[in-house]
Amino acid sequence: IRQVEMATGKGTEWKPHELEHAGEPTLVPSGKNDRDGWVLSITYDRSTNGSDLAVLDSSDLPKGPIARVHLPARVPYGFHGLFIRDA
């Protein structure tokens, strides 16, 4: 998962371990700028054939997940979604 500053082109990232793949990330904002919030991603671990919901602090991606929710079933690659409140 990579976060890039558009003005400078510089960025930070989190790479899961070699047997784990992170899916499409979603930002859940909690403040006024893009650095305030949580990044959510479904991960798949080949060593366990299991999936987790990884929760990362958007202000410190390299730190890695601050929480993981172990899911009861594997979530296949390509699963994604975005939910927007009705205006």
PDB file of C-alpha atoms in Angstrom:
ATOM      1  CA  ILE A   1       0.000   0.000   0.000  1.00  0.00           C
ATOM      2  CA  ARG A   2       1.577   3.253  -1.114  1.00  0.00           C
ATOM      3  CA  GLN A   3       0.705   6.858  -0.271  1.00  0.00           C
ATOM      4  CA  VAL A   4       2.141   9.600  -2.498  1.00  0.00           C
ATOM      5  CA  GLU A   5       2.280  13.358  -1.925  1.00  0.00           C
ATOM      6  CA  MET A   6       1.044  14.789  -5.228  1.00  0.00           C
ATOM      7  CA  ALA A   7       2.995  18.061  -4.854  1.00  0.00           C
ATOM      8  CA  THR A   8       6.374  16.396  -4.305  1.00  0.00           C
ATOM      9  CA  GLY A   9       5.985  12.886  -5.706  1.00  0.00           C
ATOM     10  CA  LYS A  10       7.454  11.507  -2.477  1.00  0.00           C
ATOM     11  CA  GLY A  11       5.670   8.773  -0.650  1.00  0.00           C
ATOM     12  CA  THR A  12       5.575   6.128   2.026  1.00  0.00           C
ATOM     13  CA  GLU A  13       4.410   2.560   1.902  1.00  0.00           C
ATOM     14  CA  TRP A  14       3.682  -0.625   3.777  1.00  0.00           C
ATOM     15  CA  LYS A  15       4.597  -3.958   2.272  1.00  0.00           C
ATOM     16  CA  PRO A  16       3.040  -7.080   3.753  1.00  0.00           C
ATOM     17  CA  HIS A  17       5.241 -10.152   4.311  1.00  0.00           C
ATOM     18  CA  GLU A  18       6.237 -12.202   1.256  1.00  0.00           C
ATOM     19  CA  LEU A  19       3.336 -14.683   1.538  1.00  0.00           C
ATOM     20  CA  GLU A  20       0.707 -11.981   2.057  1.00  0.00           C
ATOM     21  CA  HIS A  21      -1.002  -9.770  -0.525  1.00  0.00           C
ATOM     22  CA  ALA A  22      -2.835  -6.527   0.278  1.00  0.00           C
ATOM     23  CA  GLY A  23      -5.924  -5.681  -1.728  1.00  0.00           C
ATOM     24  CA  GLU A  24      -7.342  -2.319  -2.757  1.00  0.00           C
ATOM     25  CA  PRO A  25      -6.957   0.172   0.121  1.00  0.00           C
ATOM     26  CA  THR A  26      -9.737   2.468   1.290  1.00  0.00           C
ATOM     27  CA  LEU A  27      -9.162   5.675   3.283  1.00  0.00           C
ATOM     28  CA  VAL A  28     -11.533   6.361   6.156  1.00  0.00           C
ATOM     29  CA  PRO A  29     -10.896  10.041   6.985  1.00  0.00           C
ATOM     30  CA  SER A  30     -10.933  11.231  10.573  1.00  0.00           C
ATOM     31  CA  GLY A  31      -9.690  14.815  10.208  1.00  0.00           C
ATOM     32  CA  LYS A  32      -9.236  17.736   7.854  1.00  0.00           C
ATOM     33  CA  ASN A  33      -6.310  16.429   5.796  1.00  0.00           C
ATOM     34  CA  ASP A  34      -5.448  13.187   4.004  1.00  0.00           C
ATOM     35  CA  ARG A  35      -2.975  12.204   6.710  1.00  0.00           C
ATOM     36  CA  ASP A  36      -5.725  11.968   9.329  1.00  0.00           C
ATOM     37  CA  GLY A  37      -7.536   8.683   9.136  1.00  0.00           C
ATOM     38  CA  TRP A  38      -7.348   4.963   8.706  1.00  0.00           C
ATOM     39  CA  VAL A  39      -6.426   2.899   5.686  1.00  0.00           C
ATOM     40  CA  LEU A  40      -8.365  -0.355   5.407  1.00  0.00           C
ATOM     41  CA  SER A  41      -7.300  -3.255   3.208  1.00  0.00           C
ATOM     42  CA  ILE A  42      -8.278  -6.904   2.906  1.00  0.00           C
ATOM     43  CA  THR A  43      -5.160  -9.069   2.963  1.00  0.00           C
ATOM     44  CA  TYR A  44      -4.725 -12.663   1.870  1.00  0.00           C
ATOM     45  CA  ASP A  45      -2.074 -14.865   3.485  1.00  0.00           C
ATOM     46  CA  ARG A  46      -1.012 -17.854   1.366  1.00  0.00           C
ATOM     47  CA  SER A  47       0.596 -19.564   4.353  1.00  0.00           C
ATOM     48  CA  THR A  48      -2.759 -19.832   6.144  1.00  0.00           C
ATOM     49  CA  ASN A  49      -5.141 -19.531   3.155  1.00  0.00           C
ATOM     50  CA  GLY A  50      -6.913 -16.879   5.223  1.00  0.00           C
ATOM     51  CA  SER A  51      -7.898 -13.237   4.985  1.00  0.00           C
ATOM     52  CA  ASP A  52      -7.740 -10.319   7.402  1.00  0.00           C
ATOM     53  CA  LEU A  53      -8.992  -6.766   7.434  1.00  0.00           C
ATOM     54  CA  ALA A  54      -5.817  -4.735   8.035  1.00  0.00           C
ATOM     55  CA  VAL A  55      -6.209  -1.313   9.678  1.00  0.00           C
ATOM     56  CA  LEU A  56      -3.328   1.134   9.183  1.00  0.00           C
ATOM     57  CA  ASP A  57      -2.792   4.657  10.510  1.00  0.00           C
ATOM     58  CA  SER A  58      -2.701   6.849   7.377  1.00  0.00           C
ATOM     59  CA  SER A  59      -0.111   9.134   9.006  1.00  0.00           C
ATOM     60  CA  ASP A  60       2.363   6.235   9.463  1.00  0.00           C
ATOM     61  CA  LEU A  61       1.920   3.536   6.805  1.00  0.00           C
ATOM     62  CA  PRO A  62       5.409   2.004   7.210  1.00  0.00           C
ATOM     63  CA  LYS A  63       4.499   1.061  10.801  1.00  0.00           C
ATOM     64  CA  GLY A  64       2.128  -1.543   9.380  1.00  0.00           C
ATOM     65  CA  PRO A  65      -1.266  -2.576  10.667  1.00  0.00           C
ATOM     66  CA  ILE A  66      -2.256  -1.293  14.081  1.00  0.00           C
ATOM     67  CA  ALA A  67      -5.059  -3.858  14.095  1.00  0.00           C
ATOM     68  CA  ARG A  68      -6.118  -6.941  12.171  1.00  0.00           C
ATOM     69  CA  VAL A  69      -9.564  -8.475  12.046  1.00  0.00           C
ATOM     70  CA  HIS A  70      -9.302 -12.182  11.225  1.00  0.00           C
ATOM     71  CA  LEU A  71     -12.093 -13.017   8.787  1.00  0.00           C
ATOM     72  CA  PRO A  72     -13.945 -16.340   9.009  1.00  0.00           C
ATOM     73  CA  ALA A  73     -13.454 -17.100   5.292  1.00  0.00           C
ATOM     74  CA  ARG A  74     -10.959 -16.254   2.565  1.00  0.00           C
ATOM     75  CA  VAL A  75     -11.850 -13.129   0.578  1.00  0.00           C
ATOM     76  CA  PRO A  76     -10.936 -13.601  -3.108  1.00  0.00           C
ATOM     77  CA  TYR A  77      -8.647 -11.250  -5.030  1.00  0.00           C
ATOM     78  CA  GLY A  78     -10.485  -8.463  -6.807  1.00  0.00           C
ATOM     79  CA  PHE A  79     -13.131  -8.017  -4.110  1.00  0.00           C
ATOM     80  CA  HIS A  80     -13.648  -4.295  -3.617  1.00  0.00           C
ATOM     81  CA  GLY A  81     -16.253  -1.734  -2.821  1.00  0.00           C
ATOM     82  CA  LEU A  82     -16.807   1.861  -1.872  1.00  0.00           C
ATOM     83  CA  PHE A  83     -19.747   3.039   0.167  1.00  0.00           C
ATOM     84  CA  ILE A  84     -20.778   6.685   0.037  1.00  0.00           C
ATOM     85  CA  ARG A  85     -23.377   8.297   2.250  1.00  0.00           C
ATOM     86  CA  ASP A  86     -26.475   9.494   0.393  1.00  0.00           C
ATOM     87  CA  ALA A  87     -26.205  13.271   0.028  1.00  0.00           C
TER      88      ALA A  87
END
